[in-house]
């Protein structure tokens, strides 16, 4: 291994996997320059960190996972690095990949804006941009019955139109019906689900008016928990729709994960449906789209029939996906989706929240975090007139234990699994990291020790102790459990709790009602008194305790605070110092990507 690669590896700048990959490419491709191999390894590391590419323009400011800037010994001049890469046998230019059919495939791609991609992620970005641009193309107009649409809009949005001006929900519905691709973004309580339910009703009415054919609609979400929540939300929303019963009946209320809809196989890259064998659908709605990474979104778009509509629903201001990309943010912010003389806008942001009452402290806190207003955030958390908003100093460990005991009191007093499962929906601890004193593992242990002292649970009884709350971390289509599902360990017989084989786990069915599964039928799970903010997306709780890391961390960002606080329905407690909150509000998630620019490119 070259000295440059060894130094990056030893310093923790790149993983052994990315260092070995760069070394192998160099050996096979005949590239021995250490500078090029170092940039190749850093490109792979950027993808691991959630970026789509390595932007050479940001080398001087790019940090690793611990917040360290790249080392001074590494050459970071953009022109110099670009010259090395352009002359490397490992690197293709974006122009060459566009024009040279049958040309040799190289592992890296450098575009004109000095962004370096792993070839696979360049292909994902190009495929996704091409698929979206094709749906936005003016040469493929939709057959819309304007009289039917106007009547439907008046009927479905009449009340809201009188209350607000402009009526963004009505505008969104009108735009979605007129486009094969539409993005509806908005914060908590802005009416995204109710709006999209009306959009589906309008599309069904259009189908009946124009073609007299039924409409094949699929509801999708990135996780099983989010899919179940979407189905339940749509089922509630359609009950109040001012439309014919036959229209309501045609709106689906069952949702699945994107992976399952695509026919995920035994490996992460094998799917039943693709461009050659597209999904049999006319409309696809994806909720919580901010959680979908660029690879999965590219596969979904390529698997759609050319005439199918795609509607993305989510909050562009939430955390981006765990994997590479900030797809919803890139798409929603692209000028390609703006209105032009030949097409209405293909993206709309809902801004008025209906979740919080006028004057709500929690509503004001969410808005202040969204705007990055640190002084207002701190004032609200310290305001005695807002008892549901609190801040705990990290030095006051006794107050933390008291807060946790108070929050989990309903869980502690529940004497059976159904009661405990219900209690879990009211309170949850959210954190930024998995490890460390402020991380997931430590916080789960803290809660277990508090509840053990109270006699509510006995973690010493073994892994599957009575009352253990668990989070499913992997989709299991055989058992019907999905990533994000929450259950509670209990005893099916209720007689001899010392016999571990008697223990089952209680889950709630998506349609409601209990479901018991034996512990041997479960795949990977983890204790869930506390969970990461990333895992909490798509969930809501009455009260949230957010624990920020006491040490400086690039993970603690404004988006993390916004995502965590907006999980709460009634109140929030933030355990963090004032400077930690200010620092997090100043820090924004910035994913290196060329998707927004690709969507605006005339190449497509």
Coordinates of C-alpha atoms in Angstrom, one line a residue:
X1 CA 0.0 0.0 0.0
X2 CA 1.3 3.5 -0.9
X3 CA 2.5 5.8 1.9
X4 CA -0.3 8.2 1.2
X5 CA -2.9 5.5 1.6
X6 CA -1.3 4.1 4.7
X7 CA -1.2 7.5 6.3
X8 CA -4.9 8.1 5.5
X9 CA -5.8 4.7 6.9
X10 CA -3.7 5.0 10.1
X11 CA -5.1 8.5 10.7
X12 CA -8.6 7.2 10.4
X13 CA -9.4 9.2 7.4
X14 CA -10.5 6.2 5.3
X15 CA -11.6 2.7 6.1
X16 CA -9.6 -0.4 5.3
X17 CA -12.2 -1.2 2.6
X18 CA -11.8 2.0 0.8
X19 CA -8.0 2.0 1.1
X20 CA -7.9 -1.6 -0.3
X21 CA -10.3 -0.7 -3.1
X22 CA -8.2 2.2 -4.3
X23 CA -5.1 0.0 -4.1
X24 CA -6.7 -2.7 -6.2
X25 CA -7.9 -0.2 -8.8
X26 CA -4.5 1.2 -9.1
X27 CA -2.9 -2.3 -9.5
X28 CA -5.4 -3.4 -12.1
X29 CA -5.6 -0.1 -14.0
X30 CA -1.9 0.8 -14.0
X31 CA -2.2 3.8 -11.7
X32 CA 0.6 4.1 -9.2
X33 CA 0.5 7.8 -8.3
X34 CA -0.2 8.0 -4.5
X35 CA -2.1 11.3 -4.9
X36 CA -4.7 9.7 -7.3
X37 CA -5.1 6.6 -5.1
X38 CA -5.6 8.8 -2.0
X39 CA -8.4 10.8 -3.8
X40 CA -10.0 7.5 -5.0
X41 CA -10.0 6.2 -1.3
X42 CA -11.5 9.5 -0.1
X43 CA -14.2 9.3 -2.8
X44 CA -15.3 6.0 -1.4
X45 CA -15.1 7.4 2.1
X46 CA -17.3 10.3 1.1
X47 CA -20.0 7.8 0.0
X48 CA -19.8 6.0 3.3
X49 CA -20.4 9.4 5.0
X50 CA -23.6 9.9 3.0
X51 CA -22.3 12.0 0.1
X52 CA -22.9 11.1 -3.6
X53 CA -19.5 12.2 -4.6
X54 CA -16.2 13.9 -3.5
X55 CA -16.4 17.6 -4.4
X56 CA -12.8 18.7 -5.0
X57 CA -14.0 22.3 -4.4
X58 CA -14.7 21.4 -0.8
X59 CA -11.6 19.5 0.1
X60 CA -10.3 22.3 2.3
X61 CA -13.5 22.3 4.4
X62 CA -14.5 18.6 4.3
X63 CA -14.4 16.9 7.7
X64 CA -14.3 13.3 8.7
X65 CA -16.9 11.7 11.0
X66 CA -15.2 13.2 14.1
X67 CA -15.1 16.7 12.7
X68 CA -11.4 16.8 11.7
X69 CA -10.4 18.7 8.6
X70 CA -8.4 16.7 6.1
X71 CA -4.6 16.7 7.0
X72 CA -2.4 19.5 5.8
X73 CA 0.0 17.1 4.0
X74 CA -2.7 16.1 1.6
X75 CA -2.7 18.2 -1.6
X76 CA -6.0 20.0 -1.8
X77 CA -5.6 22.4 -4.6
X78 CA -8.5 22.0 -7.0
X79 CA -6.7 22.6 -10.2
X80 CA -3.8 20.3 -9.3
X81 CA -6.1 17.4 -8.1
X82 CA -8.2 17.8 -11.3
X83 CA -5.2 17.5 -13.5
X84 CA -4.1 14.3 -11.8
X85 CA -7.5 12.8 -12.1
X86 CA -8.0 13.8 -15.8
X87 CA -4.8 12.1 -16.7
X88 CA -5.5 8.9 -14.8
X89 CA -6.5 5.6 -16.4
X90 CA -8.9 5.1 -13.4
X91 CA -11.0 8.2 -14.2
X92 CA -13.5 8.9 -17.0
X93 CA -14.8 12.3 -17.6
X94 CA -18.5 13.0 -17.6
X95 CA -18.4 14.1 -21.3
X96 CA -16.8 10.7 -22.2
X97 CA -19.5 8.7 -20.4
X98 CA -22.2 10.6 -22.2
X99 CA -20.8 10.3 -25.7
X100 CA -18.7 7.2 -26.0
X101 CA -20.9 4.1 -26.3
X102 CA -19.1 0.9 -25.6
X103 CA -16.1 2.8 -24.2
X104 CA -14.1 1.2 -21.4
X105 CA -15.8 1.5 -18.0
X106 CA -13.6 3.1 -15.4
X107 CA -14.2 3.0 -11.7
X108 CA -14.3 6.8 -11.2
X109 CA -16.0 9.6 -13.0
X110 CA -15.0 13.3 -12.9
X111 CA -17.5 15.9 -14.0
X112 CA -17.0 19.4 -15.3
X113 CA -17.7 20.9 -11.8
X114 CA -14.8 19.0 -10.3
X115 CA -16.8 16.3 -8.5
X116 CA -15.4 12.9 -8.3
X117 CA -17.8 9.9 -8.3
X118 CA -17.6 6.2 -7.8
X119 CA -18.9 5.0 -11.2
X120 CA -21.9 3.3 -9.6
X121 CA -23.1 6.5 -8.0
X122 CA -22.5 8.5 -11.1
X123 CA -24.8 6.0 -12.9
X124 CA -27.4 6.3 -10.1
X125 CA -27.4 10.1 -10.4
X126 CA -27.6 10.1 -14.2
X127 CA -30.4 7.5 -14.2
X128 CA -32.4 9.3 -11.6
X129 CA -32.0 12.7 -13.4
X130 CA -33.0 11.2 -16.7
X131 CA -36.1 9.5 -15.3
X132 CA -37.3 12.7 -13.6
X133 CA -36.6 14.9 -16.6
X134 CA -38.4 12.5 -18.8
X135 CA -41.5 12.9 -16.7
X136 CA -41.2 16.6 -16.7
X137 CA -40.7 16.8 -20.5
X138 CA -43.1 19.2 -22.3
X139 CA -43.3 16.8 -25.3
X140 CA -45.3 14.2 -23.2
X141 CA -48.4 16.2 -22.1
X142 CA -51.1 14.6 -20.0
X143 CA -54.7 14.3 -21.1
X144 CA -56.5 16.3 -18.4
X145 CA -60.2 16.9 -18.3
X146 CA -60.1 20.5 -17.1
X147 CA -63.8 20.8 -16.3
X148 CA -63.7 17.6 -14.2
X149 CA -60.5 18.9 -12.4
X150 CA -62.0 22.3 -11.7
X151 CA -65.2 20.8 -10.2
X152 CA -63.2 18.4 -8.2
X153 CA -60.9 21.1 -6.8
X154 CA -63.8 23.2 -5.8
X155 CA -65.6 20.3 -4.1
X156 CA -62.5 18.9 -2.3
X157 CA -60.9 22.2 -1.3
X158 CA -63.8 24.5 -0.9
X159 CA -63.5 25.0 2.8
X160 CA -59.8 25.6 2.9
X161 CA -59.9 28.0 0.0
X162 CA -62.1 30.3 2.1
X163 CA -59.7 30.2 5.0
X164 CA -56.3 30.9 3.5
X165 CA -54.9 32.8 0.5
X166 CA -53.2 31.4 -1.4
X167 CA -54.5 27.9 -0.9
X168 CA -51.3 25.9 -1.2
X169 CA -53.0 22.6 -0.8
X170 CA -55.3 23.3 -3.7
X171 CA -52.3 24.5 -5.8
X172 CA -50.4 21.3 -5.0
X173 CA -53.3 19.1 -6.0
X174 CA -53.8 21.0 -9.3
X175 CA -50.1 20.7 -10.1
X176 CA -49.9 17.0 -9.2
X177 CA -52.8 16.1 -11.5
X178 CA -51.1 18.0 -14.4
X179 CA -47.7 16.4 -14.0
X180 CA -46.2 12.9 -14.1
X181 CA -43.8 13.9 -11.4
X182 CA -44.6 16.0 -8.3
X183 CA -42.9 16.7 -4.9
X184 CA -45.0 17.8 -2.0
X185 CA -43.0 18.9 1.0
X186 CA -44.0 20.4 4.3
X187 CA -43.3 20.3 8.0
X188 CA -45.3 18.5 10.8
X189 CA -49.0 19.1 10.6
X190 CA -49.0 21.1 7.4
X191 CA -51.6 18.7 5.8
X192 CA -49.4 16.7 3.5
X193 CA -51.4 13.4 3.9
X194 CA -54.8 15.1 3.7
X195 CA -53.7 16.9 0.5
X196 CA -52.3 13.8 -1.1
X197 CA -55.5 11.8 -0.3
X198 CA -57.4 14.4 -2.3
X199 CA -54.9 14.2 -5.1
X200 CA -55.5 10.5 -5.3
X201 CA -59.3 11.1 -5.4
X202 CA -58.8 13.7 -8.2
X203 CA -56.6 11.3 -10.2
X204 CA -59.2 8.5 -9.9
X205 CA -61.9 10.9 -11.1
X206 CA -59.7 12.0 -14.0
X207 CA -59.2 8.3 -15.0
X208 CA -62.9 7.7 -15.0
X209 CA -63.6 10.9 -17.0
X210 CA -60.8 10.5 -19.6
X211 CA -60.2 6.8 -20.1
X212 CA -63.0 5.0 -18.2
X213 CA -60.2 2.7 -16.8
X214 CA -59.2 1.8 -13.3
X215 CA -56.1 3.3 -11.8
X216 CA -53.4 1.1 -10.3
X217 CA -52.0 3.0 -7.3
X218 CA -49.2 1.9 -4.9
X219 CA -48.5 3.5 -1.6
X220 CA -44.8 3.2 -0.6
X221 CA -42.5 4.2 2.2
X222 CA -38.8 3.5 3.1
X223 CA -39.5 1.5 6.3
X224 CA -42.2 -0.8 7.5
X225 CA -43.1 1.6 10.3
X226 CA -43.5 4.5 7.9
X227 CA -45.5 2.3 5.5
X228 CA -47.9 1.3 8.2
X229 CA -48.3 4.9 9.3
X230 CA -48.9 6.0 5.7
X231 CA -51.7 3.4 5.3
X232 CA -53.3 4.4 8.5
X233 CA -53.1 8.1 7.7
X234 CA -54.6 7.6 4.2
X235 CA -57.4 5.5 5.7
X236 CA -58.3 8.3 8.1
X237 CA -58.0 11.0 5.5
X238 CA -60.4 9.4 3.0
X239 CA -63.2 9.2 5.5
X240 CA -63.8 12.9 5.2
X241 CA -63.3 13.3 1.5
X242 CA -66.2 15.0 -0.3
X243 CA -66.4 12.5 -3.2
X244 CA -68.3 9.5 -4.3
X245 CA -68.1 6.3 -2.3
X246 CA -66.7 4.4 -5.3
X247 CA -63.9 6.9 -5.5
X248 CA -63.1 6.5 -1.8
X249 CA -63.1 2.7 -2.3
X250 CA -60.6 3.0 -5.1
X251 CA -58.0 4.7 -2.9
X252 CA -55.7 2.1 -1.4
X253 CA -55.1 2.1 2.3
X254 CA -52.3 -0.6 2.4
X255 CA -48.7 0.5 1.9
X256 CA -45.5 -1.4 1.6
X257 CA -41.8 -0.6 1.7
X258 CA -40.1 0.5 -1.5
X259 CA -37.8 -2.6 -1.3
X260 CA -40.8 -5.0 -1.1
X261 CA -42.6 -3.2 -4.0
X262 CA -39.5 -3.6 -6.2
X263 CA -39.3 -7.3 -5.3
X264 CA -36.1 -7.2 -3.3
X265 CA -34.1 -10.4 -3.6
X266 CA -31.5 -12.0 -1.5
X267 CA -29.0 -9.2 -2.1
X268 CA -29.3 -5.4 -1.8
X269 CA -28.8 -5.0 -5.6
X270 CA -31.2 -7.6 -6.9
X271 CA -34.8 -6.7 -7.6
X272 CA -37.6 -8.3 -9.6
X273 CA -38.7 -5.0 -11.2
X274 CA -36.5 -2.8 -13.3
X275 CA -36.5 -0.9 -16.6
X276 CA -36.8 -4.1 -18.6
X277 CA -39.6 -5.4 -16.4
X278 CA -41.4 -2.4 -15.0
X279 CA -43.9 -2.3 -12.1
X280 CA -47.5 -2.7 -13.1
X281 CA -48.6 0.7 -11.8
X282 CA -50.2 4.0 -12.9
X283 CA -49.5 6.1 -9.8
X284 CA -46.8 5.6 -7.1
X285 CA -46.8 7.7 -3.9
X286 CA -43.7 7.6 -1.7
X287 CA -44.0 9.0 1.8
X288 CA -41.1 10.0 4.0
X289 CA -39.1 10.5 0.8
X290 CA -36.3 12.3 2.7
X291 CA -35.3 8.9 4.0
X292 CA -34.8 7.4 0.6
X293 CA -31.2 7.3 -0.7
X294 CA -30.1 7.9 -4.2
X295 CA -29.5 4.3 -5.1
X296 CA -33.0 3.2 -4.1
X297 CA -34.7 6.2 -5.6
X298 CA -32.9 5.6 -8.9
X299 CA -34.0 2.0 -8.9
X300 CA -37.6 3.0 -8.2
X301 CA -37.7 5.6 -11.0
X302 CA -36.2 3.3 -13.5
X303 CA -38.7 0.6 -12.6
X304 CA -41.7 2.8 -13.4
X305 CA -43.5 2.6 -16.7
X306 CA -42.9 5.8 -18.7
X307 CA -46.5 7.0 -18.4
X308 CA -46.7 6.3 -14.6
X309 CA -47.0 9.2 -12.2
X310 CA -44.6 9.5 -9.3
X311 CA -45.5 11.7 -6.2
X312 CA -42.9 12.2 -3.5
X313 CA -44.1 13.2 -0.1
X314 CA -41.9 14.4 2.8
X315 CA -40.2 17.1 4.7
X316 CA -37.2 18.4 2.9
X317 CA -35.9 20.0 6.1
X318 CA -35.6 16.7 7.9
X319 CA -32.4 14.6 8.1
X320 CA -31.3 13.1 4.9
X321 CA -31.1 9.3 4.3
X322 CA -28.6 7.3 6.2
X323 CA -27.1 6.1 2.9
X324 CA -25.7 8.3 0.2
X325 CA -27.7 11.3 -1.0
X326 CA -30.1 14.0 0.1
X327 CA -32.5 13.2 -2.7
X328 CA -35.6 15.0 -1.6
X329 CA -33.8 18.2 -0.8
X330 CA -31.9 18.1 -4.1
X331 CA -35.0 17.5 -6.1
X332 CA -37.3 19.9 -4.3
X333 CA -34.7 22.7 -4.5
X334 CA -33.9 22.2 -8.2
X335 CA -35.0 24.9 -10.7
X336 CA -36.0 22.1 -13.1
X337 CA -39.2 21.7 -11.1
X338 CA -40.2 25.4 -11.2
X339 CA -43.1 26.6 -13.3
X340 CA -42.5 27.6 -16.9
X341 CA -44.8 28.7 -19.7
X342 CA -45.4 25.1 -20.8
X343 CA -45.8 23.5 -17.4
X344 CA -47.1 24.2 -13.9
X345 CA -44.6 23.8 -11.0
X346 CA -43.8 20.2 -10.1
X347 CA -42.9 20.9 -6.5
X348 CA -44.7 22.8 -3.7
X349 CA -43.9 23.5 0.0
X350 CA -46.7 23.6 2.5
X351 CA -46.0 26.1 5.2
X352 CA -49.0 26.4 7.5
X353 CA -49.0 23.9 10.4
X354 CA -52.3 22.7 11.7
X355 CA -50.8 20.5 14.4
X356 CA -50.1 23.2 16.9
X357 CA -52.7 25.6 18.3
X358 CA -52.1 29.3 17.9
X359 CA -49.6 30.5 20.5
X360 CA -48.3 26.9 21.0
X361 CA -44.8 26.9 22.6
X362 CA -43.9 23.6 20.8
X363 CA -45.0 25.1 17.5
X364 CA -42.9 28.2 18.1
X365 CA -39.9 26.0 19.1
X366 CA -40.2 23.9 15.9
X367 CA -40.3 27.1 13.8
X368 CA -37.3 28.7 15.7
X369 CA -35.2 25.5 15.2
X370 CA -36.2 25.5 11.5
X371 CA -35.0 29.1 11.2
X372 CA -31.9 28.5 13.2
X373 CA -32.9 31.2 15.8
X374 CA -30.8 30.1 18.7
X375 CA -31.9 32.9 21.1
X376 CA -35.6 32.1 20.6
X377 CA -34.9 28.4 21.0
X378 CA -33.1 28.9 24.3
X379 CA -35.6 31.4 25.6
X380 CA -38.5 28.9 24.9
X381 CA -36.7 26.1 26.6
X382 CA -36.1 28.2 29.7
X383 CA -39.6 29.9 29.7
X384 CA -41.4 28.9 33.0
X385 CA -44.7 29.7 31.2
X386 CA -44.0 26.7 28.8
X387 CA -43.9 23.7 31.2
X388 CA -43.8 21.3 28.3
X389 CA -40.5 22.8 27.0
X390 CA -37.5 22.2 29.1
X391 CA -33.7 22.1 29.0
X392 CA -31.5 20.0 31.2
X393 CA -27.9 20.9 31.8
X394 CA -25.5 17.9 31.0
X395 CA -23.9 18.3 34.4
X396 CA -27.1 17.6 36.3
X397 CA -27.2 13.8 36.2
X398 CA -29.9 13.6 38.9
X399 CA -32.3 15.8 36.9
X400 CA -31.7 13.5 33.9
X401 CA -32.7 10.4 36.0
X402 CA -35.7 12.2 37.3
X403 CA -36.8 13.2 33.8
X404 CA -36.4 9.6 32.5
X405 CA -38.3 8.3 35.5
X406 CA -41.1 10.7 35.0
X407 CA -41.3 10.0 31.3
X408 CA -41.4 6.3 31.6
X409 CA -43.7 6.2 34.7
X410 CA -46.7 5.0 32.5
X411 CA -44.5 2.2 31.3
X412 CA -43.4 1.3 34.8
X413 CA -46.9 1.1 36.2
X414 CA -48.3 -0.9 33.3
X415 CA -48.7 -4.6 34.4
X416 CA -48.9 -6.3 31.0
X417 CA -47.4 -6.1 27.5
X418 CA -50.4 -4.3 25.9
X419 CA -50.2 -1.6 28.5
X420 CA -46.4 -1.2 28.1
X421 CA -46.7 -1.2 24.3
X422 CA -49.2 1.6 24.5
X423 CA -47.0 3.6 26.9
X424 CA -44.1 3.5 24.5
X425 CA -46.1 5.6 22.1
X426 CA -46.2 8.5 24.6
X427 CA -42.5 9.0 25.4
X428 CA -39.2 8.3 23.8
X429 CA -35.6 9.3 24.3
X430 CA -33.8 10.4 21.1
X431 CA -30.1 10.7 20.6
X432 CA -27.5 11.5 17.9
X433 CA -25.0 8.7 18.4
X434 CA -25.2 5.0 19.1
X435 CA -22.1 4.8 21.2
X436 CA -20.5 7.0 23.9
X437 CA -21.9 8.4 27.2
X438 CA -24.7 10.2 25.4
X439 CA -25.4 7.4 22.9
X440 CA -28.0 4.8 22.4
X441 CA -26.4 2.0 24.3
X442 CA -25.7 4.1 27.4
X443 CA -29.2 5.6 27.5
X444 CA -30.9 2.3 27.1
X445 CA -28.8 1.0 30.0
X446 CA -29.7 4.1 32.1
X447 CA -33.5 3.5 31.6
X448 CA -33.1 -0.2 32.4
X449 CA -31.3 0.6 35.6
X450 CA -34.0 3.2 36.7
X451 CA -36.9 0.8 35.9
X452 CA -35.0 -2.1 37.6
X453 CA -34.7 0.0 40.8
X454 CA -38.5 0.6 40.7
X455 CA -39.1 -3.1 40.3
X456 CA -40.8 -2.6 36.9
X457 CA -38.4 -4.8 34.9
X458 CA -35.5 -7.2 35.6
X459 CA -32.8 -7.0 32.8
X460 CA -30.7 -9.5 34.8
X461 CA -33.2 -12.2 33.9
X462 CA -31.7 -12.5 30.4
X463 CA -31.9 -11.0 27.0
X464 CA -35.6 -11.6 26.6
X465 CA -36.6 -10.2 30.0
X466 CA -40.3 -9.5 30.6
X467 CA -41.1 -6.0 29.5
X468 CA -38.1 -5.4 27.2
X469 CA -39.2 -3.0 24.4
X470 CA -37.6 -3.9 21.1
X471 CA -37.1 -2.3 17.7
X472 CA -37.0 -4.4 14.6
X473 CA -33.9 -3.3 12.5
X474 CA -34.3 -5.4 9.4
X475 CA -37.2 -6.2 7.1
X476 CA -38.5 -9.8 7.4
X477 CA -41.1 -10.5 4.8
X478 CA -41.8 -14.1 6.1
X479 CA -42.8 -12.9 9.6
X480 CA -44.3 -9.7 8.3
X481 CA -42.1 -7.6 10.5
X482 CA -40.3 -4.5 9.1
X483 CA -37.5 -2.2 10.0
X484 CA -38.9 0.3 12.5
X485 CA -41.6 -2.0 14.1
X486 CA -41.8 -1.8 17.9
X487 CA -42.8 -4.6 20.2
X488 CA -42.7 -5.6 23.9
X489 CA -41.6 -8.9 25.3
X490 CA -44.2 -10.5 27.5
X491 CA -45.3 -13.9 28.8
X492 CA -48.0 -15.6 26.7
X493 CA -49.2 -17.8 29.6
X494 CA -48.9 -15.2 32.4
X495 CA -48.1 -18.0 34.9
X496 CA -44.5 -18.9 35.0
X497 CA -42.3 -16.0 33.9
X498 CA -39.1 -17.8 34.7
X499 CA -39.5 -20.0 31.7
X500 CA -38.0 -18.0 28.8
X501 CA -39.5 -20.3 26.2
X502 CA -42.9 -19.0 27.3
X503 CA -42.0 -15.5 26.3
X504 CA -43.5 -13.9 23.2
X505 CA -43.2 -10.4 21.7
X506 CA -46.4 -8.3 21.3
X507 CA -46.7 -6.1 18.2
X508 CA -49.6 -4.1 17.0
X509 CA -51.0 -5.1 13.6
X510 CA -51.1 -2.3 11.0
X511 CA -54.9 -2.5 10.9
X512 CA -55.0 -2.6 14.8
X513 CA -55.2 -5.4 17.3
X514 CA -52.5 -7.5 19.0
X515 CA -50.0 -9.8 17.3
X516 CA -47.8 -12.2 19.3
X517 CA -44.7 -13.7 17.9
X518 CA -42.2 -16.1 19.6
X519 CA -38.8 -14.7 20.2
X520 CA -37.2 -17.4 17.9
X521 CA -39.1 -16.0 15.0
X522 CA -37.4 -12.6 15.3
X523 CA -34.6 -11.3 13.2
X524 CA -32.2 -8.5 14.3
X525 CA -33.7 -6.3 17.1
X526 CA -32.4 -3.8 19.7
X527 CA -33.7 -2.4 22.9
X528 CA -35.7 0.8 22.2
X529 CA -36.2 2.9 25.4
X530 CA -33.9 5.2 23.4
X531 CA -33.4 5.4 19.7
X532 CA -31.4 7.5 17.3
X533 CA -33.0 10.5 15.7
X534 CA -32.5 8.9 12.3
X535 CA -34.5 5.8 13.4
X536 CA -37.3 8.0 14.7
X537 CA -38.3 9.5 11.4
X538 CA -41.8 8.6 10.5
X539 CA -42.8 8.3 14.2
X540 CA -44.5 10.6 16.7
X541 CA -44.6 10.7 20.5
X542 CA -46.4 12.8 23.0
X543 CA -43.2 13.7 24.8
X544 CA -39.6 13.6 23.5
X545 CA -36.3 13.7 25.4
X546 CA -33.5 14.8 23.1
X547 CA -30.0 14.1 24.3
X548 CA -27.3 16.0 22.4
X549 CA -23.6 14.9 22.6
X550 CA -21.6 16.8 25.2
X551 CA -18.5 16.7 23.0
X552 CA -18.5 18.6 19.7
X553 CA -19.9 16.4 16.9
X554 CA -20.6 17.0 13.2
X555 CA -23.7 14.8 13.6
X556 CA -25.4 17.4 15.8
X557 CA -26.9 19.7 13.2
X558 CA -29.9 21.9 12.7
X559 CA -31.6 19.2 10.7
X560 CA -31.1 16.7 13.6
X561 CA -32.7 19.1 16.1
X562 CA -35.6 19.9 13.8
X563 CA -36.2 16.2 13.1
X564 CA -36.1 15.2 16.8
X565 CA -38.3 18.1 18.1
X566 CA -40.8 17.7 15.3
X567 CA -41.4 14.1 16.5
X568 CA -43.2 15.5 19.6
X569 CA -46.9 16.1 19.7
X570 CA -47.0 17.9 23.1
X571 CA -43.7 18.6 24.7
X572 CA -39.9 18.4 24.4
X573 CA -37.0 18.2 26.9
X574 CA -33.5 18.9 25.5
X575 CA -30.5 17.7 27.5
X576 CA -27.7 19.9 26.2
X577 CA -25.6 22.9 27.1
X578 CA -26.4 26.3 25.6
X579 CA -23.4 26.3 23.4
X580 CA -24.1 22.8 22.2
X581 CA -27.5 24.0 21.0
X582 CA -26.1 27.1 19.4
X583 CA -23.4 25.0 17.6
X584 CA -26.0 22.5 16.3
X585 CA -28.2 25.3 15.0
X586 CA -25.3 26.8 13.1
X587 CA -24.2 23.5 11.6
X588 CA -26.2 22.4 8.5
X589 CA -26.2 19.0 6.7
X590 CA -24.4 19.4 3.4
X591 CA -24.3 16.4 1.2
X592 CA -22.0 16.6 -1.8
X593 CA -24.0 15.8 -4.9
X594 CA -24.6 16.9 -8.4
X595 CA -28.2 15.8 -8.7
X596 CA -29.8 19.3 -8.6
X597 CA -27.5 20.4 -11.4
X598 CA -28.1 17.2 -13.4
X599 CA -31.8 17.9 -13.3
X600 CA -31.3 21.3 -14.7
X601 CA -28.9 20.1 -17.4
X602 CA -29.9 20.3 -21.1
X603 CA -28.1 17.0 -21.7
X604 CA -31.4 15.2 -21.0

